[in-house]
Short mmCIF file of C-alpha atoms and ligand atoms in Angstrom, two decimals:
data_model
loop_
_atom_site.label_atom_id
_atom_site.label_comp_id
_atom_site.label_asym_id
_atom_site.label_seq_id
_atom_site.Cartn_x
_atom_site.Cartn_y
_atom_site.Cartn_z
CA MET A 81 -26.63 -34.43 -11.32
CA ASP A 82 -28.83 -32.26 -8.72
CA LYS A 83 -29.33 -28.44 -9.78
CA VAL A 84 -30.59 -26.06 -7.14
CA ILE A 85 -32.02 -23.26 -8.87
CA ILE A 86 -30.65 -19.43 -9.05
CA PHE A 87 -32.61 -16.63 -7.89
CA ASP A 88 -31.31 -13.73 -8.44
CA THR A 89 -33.25 -10.54 -6.67
CA THR A 90 -30.46 -7.36 -7.19
CA LEU A 91 -32.80 -5.50 -9.65
CA ARG A 92 -35.61 -6.23 -5.90
CA ASP A 93 -34.35 -7.25 -3.18
CA GLY A 94 -30.09 -5.43 -4.18
CA GLU A 95 -32.03 -1.58 -4.73
CA GLN A 96 -34.00 -1.61 -1.47
CA THR A 97 -29.93 -1.25 -0.36
CA PRO A 98 -30.22 2.28 1.19
CA GLY A 99 -29.14 4.87 -1.11
CA ALA A 100 -29.28 2.61 -3.82
CA ALA A 101 -31.84 4.47 -6.43
CA LEU A 102 -31.46 2.80 -11.06
CA ASN A 103 -32.73 3.92 -13.50
CA ILE A 104 -34.59 1.23 -15.99
CA GLU A 105 -31.46 1.55 -18.32
CA GLU A 106 -29.49 0.80 -15.76
CA LYS A 107 -31.47 -2.52 -14.91
CA LEU A 108 -32.15 -4.50 -18.85
CA GLU A 109 -27.96 -3.84 -17.83
CA ILE A 110 -27.61 -5.58 -15.35
CA ALA A 111 -30.34 -7.80 -16.54
CA GLN A 112 -28.27 -8.83 -19.32
CA GLN A 113 -25.50 -9.26 -17.62
CA LEU A 114 -26.80 -11.81 -15.40
CA GLU A 115 -28.72 -13.75 -18.20
CA ARG A 116 -25.44 -13.66 -19.19
CA LEU A 117 -23.90 -15.18 -15.65
CA GLY A 118 -26.40 -18.18 -16.16
CA VAL A 119 -28.11 -16.87 -13.52
CA ASP A 120 -32.79 -19.23 -13.72
CA VAL A 121 -34.88 -16.38 -12.06
CA ILE A 122 -34.14 -12.78 -12.10
CA GLU A 123 -36.41 -11.06 -9.66
CA ALA A 124 -37.08 -7.53 -11.66
CA GLY A 125 -38.68 -5.35 -9.90
CA PHE A 126 -42.41 -5.27 -7.43
CA PRO A 127 -44.33 -3.33 -9.83
CA ILE A 128 -47.41 -1.28 -8.16
CA SER A 129 -44.24 0.36 -6.07
CA SER A 130 -43.70 2.66 -8.19
CA SER A 131 -44.02 3.42 -12.35
CA GLY A 132 -40.47 3.48 -12.43
CA ASP A 133 -39.80 -0.26 -11.39
CA PHE A 134 -43.43 -0.78 -13.13
CA GLU A 135 -42.01 0.31 -16.00
CA ALA A 136 -38.61 -2.04 -15.62
CA VAL A 137 -40.22 -5.15 -15.13
CA ARG A 138 -41.97 -4.58 -18.37
CA ARG A 139 -39.26 -4.28 -20.23
CA ILE A 140 -36.75 -6.86 -19.06
CA ALA A 141 -39.47 -9.23 -19.65
CA ARG A 142 -39.78 -8.24 -22.72
CA GLU A 143 -36.14 -7.97 -24.07
CA VAL A 144 -33.74 -10.74 -21.08
CA ARG A 145 -35.80 -14.40 -21.95
CA ARG A 146 -33.77 -16.69 -20.85
CA PRO A 147 -34.32 -16.51 -17.61
CA THR A 148 -37.38 -16.73 -16.11
CA ILE A 149 -38.42 -13.38 -14.61
CA CYS A 150 -40.73 -12.85 -11.51
CA ALA A 151 -42.40 -9.82 -10.05
CA LEU A 152 -42.82 -8.80 -6.92
CA ALA A 153 -46.98 -8.36 -4.82
CA HIS A 154 -48.17 -8.41 -1.63
CA ALA A 155 -51.28 -10.20 -1.20
CA ASN A 156 -53.39 -7.56 -2.61
CA ALA A 157 -55.27 -8.14 -5.69
CA GLU A 158 -53.85 -4.65 -7.08
CA ALA A 159 -50.36 -5.75 -6.65
CA VAL A 160 -51.08 -8.81 -8.51
CA ASP A 161 -52.66 -7.83 -10.79
CA ARG A 162 -49.94 -5.07 -11.52
CA ALA A 163 -46.66 -7.75 -11.47
CA TRP A 164 -49.28 -9.94 -14.09
CA GLU A 165 -49.43 -6.33 -16.21
CA ALA A 166 -45.88 -5.48 -16.60
CA LEU A 167 -44.73 -9.13 -17.47
CA HIS A 168 -46.08 -10.92 -19.84
CA GLY A 169 -44.76 -10.00 -22.32
CA ALA A 170 -41.67 -12.89 -20.62
CA GLN A 171 -41.60 -15.69 -21.98
CA LYS A 172 -41.28 -17.79 -18.57
CA PRO A 173 -43.03 -14.92 -16.48
CA ARG A 174 -43.34 -16.30 -12.70
CA ILE A 175 -45.28 -14.52 -10.35
CA HIS A 176 -44.27 -14.00 -6.68
CA VAL A 177 -46.27 -13.08 -3.46
CA PHE A 178 -45.07 -12.17 -0.40
CA LEU A 179 -47.05 -12.04 2.78
CA SER A 180 -46.53 -11.69 6.58
CA SER A 181 -46.31 -14.98 9.03
CA SER A 182 -45.13 -13.65 12.73
CA ASP A 183 -47.48 -12.77 14.78
CA ILE A 184 -45.17 -9.64 15.56
CA HIS A 185 -45.80 -9.16 11.99
CA LEU A 186 -49.61 -9.70 12.14
CA VAL A 187 -49.92 -7.71 15.61
CA HIS A 188 -47.89 -4.85 15.21
CA GLN A 189 -48.23 -4.24 11.71
CA LEU A 190 -50.75 -5.53 9.70
CA LYS A 191 -53.36 -6.03 12.44
CA LYS A 192 -54.32 -9.10 11.36
CA SER A 193 -55.30 -13.33 12.50
CA ARG A 194 -54.01 -16.21 11.21
CA GLY A 195 -56.88 -16.92 9.88
CA GLU A 196 -57.20 -13.57 7.89
CA MET A 197 -53.61 -13.94 7.30
CA LEU A 198 -54.50 -17.65 5.40
CA GLU A 199 -57.40 -16.74 3.86
CA LEU A 200 -55.90 -13.93 1.81
CA ALA A 201 -52.17 -15.98 1.31
CA ARG A 202 -54.48 -18.72 -1.18
CA ASP A 203 -56.69 -16.09 -2.25
CA MET A 204 -54.33 -14.33 -4.13
CA VAL A 205 -52.79 -17.06 -5.09
CA ALA A 206 -55.07 -18.44 -6.39
CA ARG A 207 -55.30 -14.83 -8.49
CA ALA A 208 -51.87 -14.95 -9.69
CA LYS A 209 -51.87 -19.16 -10.58
CA SER A 210 -55.67 -17.69 -13.03
CA TYR A 211 -52.44 -15.76 -14.50
CA THR A 212 -49.18 -17.85 -14.97
CA PRO A 213 -49.04 -21.13 -14.19
CA ASP A 214 -45.47 -20.52 -12.38
CA VAL A 215 -46.35 -19.01 -9.01
CA GLU A 216 -43.93 -18.65 -6.16
CA PHE A 217 -45.50 -17.54 -1.90
CA SER A 218 -43.43 -16.43 0.24
CA PRO A 219 -44.62 -15.98 4.99
CA MET A 220 -43.02 -13.12 5.66
CA ASP A 221 -40.65 -13.21 8.30
CA ALA A 222 -41.02 -17.24 8.40
CA THR A 223 -38.78 -18.32 10.11
CA ARG A 224 -39.97 -16.01 13.59
CA SER A 225 -43.42 -17.61 12.60
CA ASP A 226 -44.61 -20.64 14.37
CA PRO A 227 -43.53 -24.17 12.55
CA ALA A 228 -47.19 -24.65 13.58
CA PHE A 229 -48.26 -22.37 11.31
CA ILE A 230 -45.73 -22.89 8.33
CA TYR A 231 -46.87 -25.72 7.85
CA GLN A 232 -50.46 -25.26 6.97
CA ILE A 233 -49.90 -22.07 4.58
CA LEU A 234 -47.72 -23.67 2.89
CA GLN A 235 -50.38 -26.70 2.08
CA ALA A 236 -52.87 -24.24 1.50
CA VAL A 237 -50.17 -22.01 -1.53
CA ILE A 238 -50.18 -25.28 -2.88
CA GLU A 239 -53.08 -26.68 -2.29
CA ALA A 240 -54.08 -22.81 -4.91
CA GLY A 241 -51.12 -23.27 -6.80
CA ALA A 242 -48.69 -22.28 -6.33
CA THR A 243 -45.21 -23.73 -7.17
CA THR A 244 -42.42 -22.83 -5.77
CA VAL A 245 -42.54 -22.07 -1.99
CA ASN A 246 -39.97 -19.89 0.00
CA ILE A 247 -38.92 -19.94 3.41
CA PRO A 248 -37.94 -15.86 3.73
CA ASP A 249 -35.36 -15.00 6.62
CA THR A 250 -36.57 -11.40 6.52
CA VAL A 251 -34.83 -10.05 9.78
CA GLY A 252 -31.21 -11.62 9.71
CA TYR A 253 -32.54 -14.15 12.53
CA THR A 254 -31.85 -18.12 12.25
CA MET A 255 -28.71 -20.45 12.58
CA PRO A 256 -27.48 -22.00 10.18
CA GLY A 257 -28.33 -25.68 12.80
CA GLU A 258 -31.81 -25.01 12.90
CA PHE A 259 -32.86 -24.08 9.76
CA SER A 260 -32.01 -27.03 8.86
CA ARG A 261 -34.17 -28.61 11.12
CA PHE A 262 -36.37 -26.00 10.35
CA ILE A 263 -36.48 -26.57 6.08
CA LYS A 264 -36.38 -31.07 7.05
CA SER A 265 -39.56 -30.55 9.36
CA VAL A 266 -41.33 -28.41 6.11
CA PHE A 267 -40.97 -31.42 4.15
CA GLN A 268 -41.76 -33.95 6.77
CA GLU A 269 -44.63 -31.37 8.18
CA VAL A 270 -46.27 -30.19 4.88
CA PRO A 271 -48.03 -33.16 2.93
CA ASN A 272 -47.73 -31.85 -0.30
CA ILE A 273 -45.02 -30.62 -0.37
CA ASP A 274 -43.57 -33.35 -3.34
CA ARG A 275 -46.04 -30.01 -5.81
CA ALA A 276 -43.56 -27.77 -5.08
CA VAL A 277 -39.27 -26.43 -5.10
CA VAL A 278 -38.87 -25.32 -1.60
CA SER A 279 -37.08 -21.73 -1.68
CA VAL A 280 -34.61 -19.78 0.80
CA HIS A 281 -33.93 -16.04 1.39
CA CYS A 282 -32.25 -15.38 4.32
CA HIS A 283 -30.80 -11.74 5.10
CA ASN A 284 -27.69 -10.72 6.22
CA ASP A 285 -28.28 -9.04 9.84
CA LEU A 286 -26.07 -11.25 12.07
CA GLY A 287 -23.28 -12.00 9.06
CA LEU A 288 -24.98 -16.19 8.21
CA ALA A 289 -27.29 -15.48 5.23
CA VAL A 290 -24.44 -17.32 2.70
CA ALA A 291 -24.24 -19.99 5.89
CA ASN A 292 -27.66 -20.42 6.85
CA SER A 293 -28.92 -21.04 2.31
CA LEU A 294 -25.96 -23.56 2.46
CA ALA A 295 -27.55 -25.28 5.48
CA ALA A 296 -30.76 -24.94 3.55
CA ILE A 297 -29.43 -26.66 0.14
CA GLU A 298 -27.93 -29.54 2.33
CA ALA A 299 -31.94 -29.79 3.76
CA GLY A 300 -33.58 -30.19 0.70
CA ALA A 301 -33.90 -26.42 -0.39
CA ARG A 302 -33.46 -26.05 -4.58
CA GLN A 303 -34.31 -23.10 -4.47
CA VAL A 304 -31.68 -20.05 -3.52
CA GLU A 305 -32.56 -16.15 -3.50
CA CYS A 306 -29.55 -14.38 -3.85
CA THR A 307 -28.10 -11.47 -4.69
CA ILE A 308 -24.83 -9.86 -6.39
CA ASN A 309 -22.59 -8.68 -3.63
CA GLY A 310 -24.93 -9.89 -0.92
CA LEU A 311 -26.88 -6.84 -1.98
CA GLY A 312 -30.01 -6.36 0.73
CA GLU A 313 -31.82 -4.52 2.55
CA ARG A 314 -29.75 -2.95 5.73
CA ALA A 315 -27.32 -5.85 6.36
CA GLY A 316 -27.65 -7.05 2.62
CA ASN A 317 -28.65 -10.97 1.24
CA ALA A 318 -27.12 -14.51 0.62
CA ALA A 319 -23.67 -12.81 -1.56
CA LEU A 320 -25.34 -15.31 -5.37
CA GLU A 321 -21.23 -15.34 -6.27
CA GLU A 322 -19.75 -16.76 -2.26
CA ILE A 323 -23.40 -19.85 -3.32
CA VAL A 324 -22.37 -20.02 -6.27
CA MET A 325 -18.78 -21.15 -5.65
CA SER A 326 -19.29 -22.45 -2.09
CA LEU A 327 -21.46 -24.91 -4.51
CA ALA A 328 -18.80 -25.89 -6.90
CA THR A 329 -15.75 -25.82 -4.73
CA ARG A 330 -16.94 -28.08 -2.13
CA LYS A 331 -18.84 -30.00 -5.26
CA ASP A 332 -17.22 -33.44 -3.29
CA LEU A 333 -18.91 -32.69 0.08
CA TYR A 334 -23.24 -31.09 -1.79
CA ASN A 335 -22.78 -33.11 -5.90
CA LEU A 336 -24.78 -30.10 -7.00
CA THR A 337 -24.62 -28.30 -9.73
CA THR A 338 -26.10 -24.40 -10.56
CA GLY A 339 -27.12 -23.21 -14.46
CA ILE A 340 -23.63 -20.11 -13.38
CA ASP A 341 -21.31 -19.49 -15.67
CA THR A 342 -18.36 -19.34 -12.55
CA ALA A 343 -16.33 -16.96 -15.16
CA GLN A 344 -19.00 -14.32 -15.47
CA ILE A 345 -19.54 -13.56 -12.28
CA TYR A 346 -16.34 -10.61 -11.73
CA ARG A 347 -17.54 -8.98 -14.59
CA THR A 348 -21.44 -8.79 -12.99
CA SER A 349 -19.92 -7.82 -9.24
CA ARG A 350 -18.46 -5.26 -11.82
CA LEU A 351 -21.19 -3.98 -13.07
CA VAL A 352 -23.27 -3.89 -10.12
CA SER A 353 -21.12 -1.80 -8.60
CA GLU A 354 -20.23 0.21 -10.92
CA VAL A 355 -24.19 0.72 -11.65
CA LEU A 356 -25.07 0.67 -8.15
CA GLY A 357 -22.24 3.01 -6.11
CA PHE A 358 -21.73 0.40 -3.50
CA GLY A 359 -18.22 -0.47 -3.71
CA VAL A 360 -17.08 -3.46 -2.89
CA GLN A 361 -15.08 -4.64 0.04
CA PRO A 362 -11.82 -5.40 -0.36
CA ASN A 363 -11.28 -8.67 1.51
CA LYS A 364 -14.74 -9.60 -0.28
CA ALA A 365 -15.35 -13.27 -1.16
CA ILE A 366 -14.70 -13.95 -4.59
CA VAL A 367 -15.18 -10.81 -5.95
CA GLY A 368 -12.96 -8.09 -3.12
CA ALA A 369 -9.60 -6.90 -4.74
CA ASN A 370 -8.26 -9.03 -2.25
CA ALA A 371 -9.57 -12.03 -2.67
CA PHE A 372 -6.58 -14.33 -4.24
CA ARG A 373 -3.58 -11.95 -3.18
CA HIS A 374 -0.80 -13.38 -1.39
CA ALA A 375 0.47 -10.65 0.84
CA SER A 376 2.84 -12.81 3.38
CA GLY A 377 5.77 -14.87 1.82
CA ILE A 378 5.07 -18.40 3.53
CA HIS A 379 2.31 -18.53 1.68
CA GLN A 380 3.85 -16.55 -2.08
CA ASP A 381 6.47 -18.69 -2.02
CA GLY A 382 4.03 -21.92 -1.89
CA VAL A 383 1.13 -20.31 -4.74
CA LEU A 384 4.04 -19.39 -6.46
CA LYS A 385 5.61 -23.57 -6.34
CA GLU A 386 2.14 -24.67 -7.34
CA ARG A 387 -0.90 -22.69 -6.61
CA THR A 388 -3.36 -24.70 -4.64
CA THR A 389 -1.71 -24.91 -2.26
CA TYR A 390 -2.55 -21.40 -0.69
CA GLU A 391 -5.56 -21.03 -3.31
CA ILE A 392 -8.85 -23.53 -3.34
CA ILE A 393 -10.39 -21.27 -6.19
CA ASP A 394 -8.68 -21.23 -9.93
CA PRO A 395 -9.25 -17.03 -10.09
CA LYS A 396 -9.85 -17.64 -14.33
CA ALA A 397 -12.52 -19.13 -12.05
CA VAL A 398 -14.39 -16.12 -11.92
CA GLY A 399 -13.15 -14.71 -14.91
CA VAL A 400 -10.20 -12.88 -12.96
CA THR A 401 -8.10 -12.93 -15.38
CA GLY A 402 -3.89 -12.10 -14.99
CA GLN A 403 -2.71 -9.12 -16.61
CA SER A 404 -1.92 -10.86 -19.56
CA ILE A 405 -0.74 -8.09 -21.92
CA VAL A 406 0.52 -5.17 -20.54
CA LEU A 407 -1.49 -1.97 -22.79
CA GLY A 408 0.48 1.83 -22.97
CA LYS A 409 0.38 4.63 -24.97
CA LEU A 410 1.92 2.29 -28.02
CA SER A 411 -0.79 -0.48 -28.10
CA GLY A 412 -3.03 -0.37 -30.68
CA ARG A 413 -7.19 -1.29 -31.45
CA HIS A 414 -6.56 -4.45 -31.99
CA GLY A 415 -4.51 -5.03 -28.66
CA LEU A 416 -7.41 -3.23 -26.75
CA LYS A 417 -9.81 -4.71 -28.64
CA ARG A 418 -8.98 -7.84 -27.26
CA ARG A 419 -7.94 -7.04 -23.61
CA LEU A 420 -11.50 -5.50 -23.26
CA GLU A 421 -12.55 -8.89 -24.59
CA GLU A 422 -10.64 -11.52 -22.48
CA LEU A 423 -12.77 -9.36 -19.02
CA GLY A 424 -16.21 -10.07 -20.72
CA TYR A 425 -16.64 -6.23 -22.51
CA LYS A 426 -18.39 -6.53 -26.20
CA LEU A 427 -18.58 -3.72 -27.84
CA SER A 428 -20.04 -2.23 -30.60
CA ASP A 429 -17.48 -0.60 -33.07
CA GLU A 430 -19.22 2.77 -31.85
CA ASP A 431 -18.09 2.58 -28.44
CA HIS A 432 -14.76 0.71 -29.28
CA ASP A 433 -13.88 4.00 -31.11
CA ARG A 434 -15.49 6.03 -27.65
CA VAL A 435 -12.71 4.28 -25.14
CA TYR A 436 -10.01 3.48 -27.69
CA LEU A 437 -10.07 7.43 -27.84
CA ALA A 438 -9.91 7.62 -23.94
CA PHE A 439 -7.98 4.47 -23.33
CA LYS A 440 -5.00 6.91 -25.31
CA GLU A 441 -5.37 10.55 -23.51
CA LEU A 442 -4.96 8.12 -19.67
CA ALA A 443 -2.02 5.72 -21.45
CA ASP A 444 -0.63 9.67 -22.76
CA LYS A 445 -0.43 10.05 -18.62
CA LYS A 446 0.06 6.85 -17.52
CA ARG A 447 2.63 4.90 -18.20
CA GLU A 448 1.09 1.07 -17.91
CA VAL A 449 -3.09 1.36 -18.11
CA LEU A 450 -4.40 -2.37 -15.89
CA ASP A 451 -7.68 -3.49 -16.53
CA ARG A 452 -9.28 -1.35 -13.81
CA ASP A 453 -7.80 1.02 -15.74
CA LEU A 454 -9.68 0.05 -18.60
CA GLU A 455 -12.40 -1.09 -15.84
CA ALA A 456 -13.63 2.40 -15.12
CA ILE A 457 -12.48 3.57 -19.04
CA VAL A 458 -15.63 1.61 -20.38
CA GLY A 459 -17.78 2.50 -17.00
CA GLU A 460 -17.40 5.93 -17.00
CA GLU A 461 -18.41 5.68 -21.54
CA MET A 462 -20.52 3.77 -21.72
CA ARG A 463 -22.97 4.50 -19.18
CA SER A 464 -26.58 4.50 -20.25
CA PHE A 465 -28.54 8.02 -19.45
CA THR A 466 -29.19 11.08 -21.09
CA GLU A 467 -26.33 14.12 -20.68
CA VAL A 468 -29.23 16.55 -20.32
CA TYR A 469 -26.30 19.77 -19.31
CA HIS A 470 -23.34 18.40 -21.03
CA LEU A 471 -19.39 19.66 -19.03
CA ASP A 472 -17.45 22.09 -21.69
CA HIS A 473 -14.50 23.23 -19.64
CA LEU A 474 -13.25 23.20 -15.82
CA GLN A 475 -10.89 24.96 -14.33
CA VAL A 476 -9.48 25.59 -10.67
CA SER A 477 -6.97 27.20 -8.87
CA CYS A 478 -6.39 26.75 -4.48
CA GLY A 479 -2.72 25.77 -2.57
CA ASP A 480 -2.32 25.80 0.80
CA LYS A 481 -2.19 30.42 1.17
CA SER A 482 -5.29 30.77 -1.46
CA VAL A 483 -9.02 31.05 -1.93
CA PRO A 484 -10.10 27.94 -4.11
CA THR A 485 -11.79 29.22 -7.08
CA ALA A 486 -13.17 27.38 -10.17
CA THR A 487 -14.91 28.96 -13.04
CA VAL A 488 -17.17 25.75 -15.28
CA ARG A 489 -18.61 26.44 -17.84
CA LEU A 490 -21.25 24.63 -18.98
CA ILE A 491 -23.55 23.74 -22.04
CA SER A 492 -27.44 23.92 -21.49
CA PRO A 493 -29.98 22.01 -23.17
CA THR A 494 -30.54 24.26 -25.86
CA GLY A 495 -27.09 24.96 -26.29
CA GLN A 496 -26.56 28.25 -24.91
CA VAL A 497 -22.48 28.60 -23.56
CA LEU A 498 -23.27 29.16 -19.52
CA GLU A 499 -20.39 30.35 -17.62
CA ASP A 500 -19.72 30.94 -14.20
CA ALA A 501 -16.76 31.42 -11.55
CA THR A 502 -16.46 30.81 -7.15
CA LEU A 503 -15.31 30.85 -4.17
CA GLY A 504 -15.37 27.48 -2.23
CA THR A 505 -14.33 26.41 1.00
CA GLY A 506 -11.88 23.93 -1.14
CA PRO A 507 -11.69 22.98 -4.61
CA VAL A 508 -13.95 20.40 -5.29
CA ASP A 509 -16.62 22.87 -2.99
CA ALA A 510 -15.98 25.54 -5.40
CA VAL A 511 -17.22 23.74 -8.77
CA TYR A 512 -20.06 22.11 -6.80
CA LYS A 513 -21.34 26.26 -5.82
CA ALA A 514 -20.69 27.20 -9.06
CA ILE A 515 -22.60 24.24 -11.46
CA ASN A 516 -25.71 24.82 -8.77
CA ARG A 517 -24.91 28.42 -9.61
CA LEU A 518 -25.62 27.38 -13.81
CA VAL A 519 -27.55 24.97 -12.74
CA GLY A 520 -30.57 26.51 -10.19
CA VAL A 521 -31.29 22.44 -9.59
CA PRO A 522 -32.03 22.64 -5.14
CA ASN A 523 -30.15 19.34 -3.70
CA ASN A 524 -28.26 18.03 -0.78
CA LEU A 525 -24.17 16.39 -1.04
CA ILE A 526 -25.69 12.63 1.15
CA GLU A 527 -22.89 10.84 0.30
CA PHE A 528 -18.97 12.21 -2.09
CA SER A 529 -16.56 9.60 -1.73
CA VAL A 530 -12.85 8.77 -4.18
CA GLN A 531 -10.97 5.78 -4.61
CA ALA A 532 -8.09 4.90 -6.68
CA ALA A 533 -9.48 2.56 -9.03
CA THR A 534 -5.61 1.40 -8.86
CA GLU A 535 -2.58 1.45 -7.47
CA GLY A 536 0.47 4.34 -8.22
CA ILE A 537 0.53 8.34 -8.08
CA ASP A 538 -1.19 8.16 -11.82
CA ALA A 539 -4.18 5.61 -11.29
CA ILE A 540 -7.38 6.54 -12.17
CA GLY A 541 -9.95 8.81 -10.36
CA GLU A 542 -13.50 7.57 -9.17
CA VAL A 543 -15.63 9.73 -7.51
CA THR A 544 -18.80 8.42 -5.83
CA VAL A 545 -21.93 11.01 -5.54
CA ARG A 546 -25.28 10.95 -4.41
CA ILE A 547 -27.95 14.25 -4.49
CA GLU A 548 -30.41 13.94 -3.25
CA GLY A 549 -33.50 16.41 -5.35
CA ASP A 550 -37.54 16.29 -5.73
CA GLY A 551 -37.59 13.73 -2.60
CA LYS A 552 -35.33 10.52 -4.39
CA THR A 553 -32.15 9.97 -4.01
CA PHE A 554 -29.48 10.53 -7.77
CA MET A 555 -26.15 8.24 -7.18
CA GLY A 556 -23.28 9.63 -9.51
CA ARG A 557 -20.14 8.48 -11.40
CA GLY A 558 -17.10 10.47 -11.97
CA ALA A 559 -13.22 8.64 -13.36
CA SER A 560 -10.50 11.37 -14.24
CA THR A 561 -6.50 10.81 -13.63
CA ASP A 562 -7.25 14.47 -12.09
CA ILE A 563 -9.75 14.17 -9.03
CA ILE A 564 -11.51 16.82 -9.35
CA VAL A 565 -12.70 16.83 -12.76
CA ALA A 566 -14.21 12.50 -11.55
CA SER A 567 -16.09 14.78 -8.76
CA ALA A 568 -17.46 17.46 -11.53
CA LYS A 569 -18.38 13.78 -13.37
CA ALA A 570 -20.14 12.83 -10.80
CA TYR A 571 -21.75 15.36 -9.86
CA MET A 572 -23.02 16.29 -13.24
CA HIS A 573 -24.04 12.37 -13.51
CA ALA A 574 -26.24 12.80 -10.97
CA LEU A 575 -27.14 16.13 -11.52
CA ASN A 576 -28.23 15.10 -15.19
CA ARG A 577 -29.95 11.32 -13.55
CA LEU A 578 -31.99 14.29 -11.66
CA LEU A 579 -32.76 16.78 -14.28
CA THR A 580 -33.76 13.47 -16.54
CA ALA A 581 -36.18 11.82 -14.15
CA ARG A 582 -37.71 15.51 -13.57
CA GLU A 583 -38.56 15.89 -16.70
CA ALA A 584 -39.42 11.25 -17.36
CA ASP A 585 -42.07 12.43 -14.15
CA LYS A 586 -43.56 15.08 -15.69
CA LYS A 587 -44.43 12.96 -19.11
CA PRO A 588 -48.31 11.59 -18.40
CA LYS A 589 -48.50 8.03 -18.10
O1 KIV B 888 -36.92 -11.14 2.69
C1 KIV B 888 -38.31 -11.19 3.28
O2 KIV B 888 -39.13 -11.32 3.62
C2 KIV B 888 -38.53 -10.83 1.23
C3 KIV B 888 -39.51 -11.46 0.92
C4 KIV B 888 -40.79 -10.49 -0.37
C5 KIV B 888 -39.41 -12.97 -0.01
O3 KIV B 888 -38.19 -9.98 0.54
ZN1 ZN B 889 -36.16 -9.52 1.28
#
């Protein structure tokens, strides 16, 4: 059966989601999970854009061996060279060169003629080809470009060595029928198209990214560029999980396969959501909390009699497992280990010990520990970040007739005990003011959100914050049954990341 190549760009276009910022360890963790998921290509970053991106691509290229690792470069000699510098340790390296092709971009942004664009595209593909046989080219804003010019560009870049030609709907402008006709025309009008894989890259500005990608596949495209949870610039990119499950569920229609292990989808979605700090909307297809919940009595009755009456996908197929064991305070290490393994976590003995202690602490407070609680615990205990300041103690007093007061004790990087107490407009404000006085790092809190991991009054509260400091954005997360403690942990997480980035920037490159 014909195969569709799944090109994941969560670490590149997904990281262009406003407010997203990942450190190298986090990118590596996501890349390793994408490898388990079975994606064919990981676009790991845009090396010329920052030293952090360069280093992340370099690490992923060395440590993630099965998929092709791709680095993005705009059509510029230095960018192509830098992409190769980051990639050359990869088992299967790919350089992805892009350049705008629409008159809107050429006239207003690049101030280049079509002829200049064509020459530059050809030269930069040839340059990339001198480094690696696997070269992709994207005429940016292709769907708003003159189709005749696109055919000309594709022919030229294939001649120069491109092995994948990608048609980006950069601003999410096209419609499914129209895009399908465009892709078909590419096969008819580009004489050497049989020497390259035709790929598509759809944005979701009109909510059509997945529909357009599927229309392109029907028209013959055999690579789709997509992201986990549909993250990406503006309204995002086509969601990987939706494309893969559409192809799997409607195999009767498409007769196509992918290399994706669909049982890893839910786990990957959770990881990306946790690490990037962007929750998944409850009604999101495939991975939303309500995707397999049935509220109406008629639907419940049908599903209880025969699951397929109202479910087109078996939740287990995407890794949403039923609660087979209820964990509580009497559950032992083995029960916890088994449940974590069922959820897709493979922890070292040392990590398991830490998670087990946190689980016991929670089980003392909560009658039943559910999967989402376990995910919150693992997220909290395992997230790799350097702790510069440690939150040692927190006490808060508040109420409708009192002024919120917080006492905070931190341990500094040199082991010094730092303590302060402050008043605030609310308990979280008081805590954050006390922490700020102790750490002394100027920053702005730009986002604060709190969410219950599960239903019930004893649920774990998950707090996500974003702060701005040193001209960058840093995300922090904290989880606890006490939301003030979760808020303090989230803030400390973000501040520690800011301090770690500051130290890294000071090091000679
Ligand atoms: O949306 C776009 O056009 C892109 C290109 C770099 C492929 O992300
Ligand atoms: Zn894009």
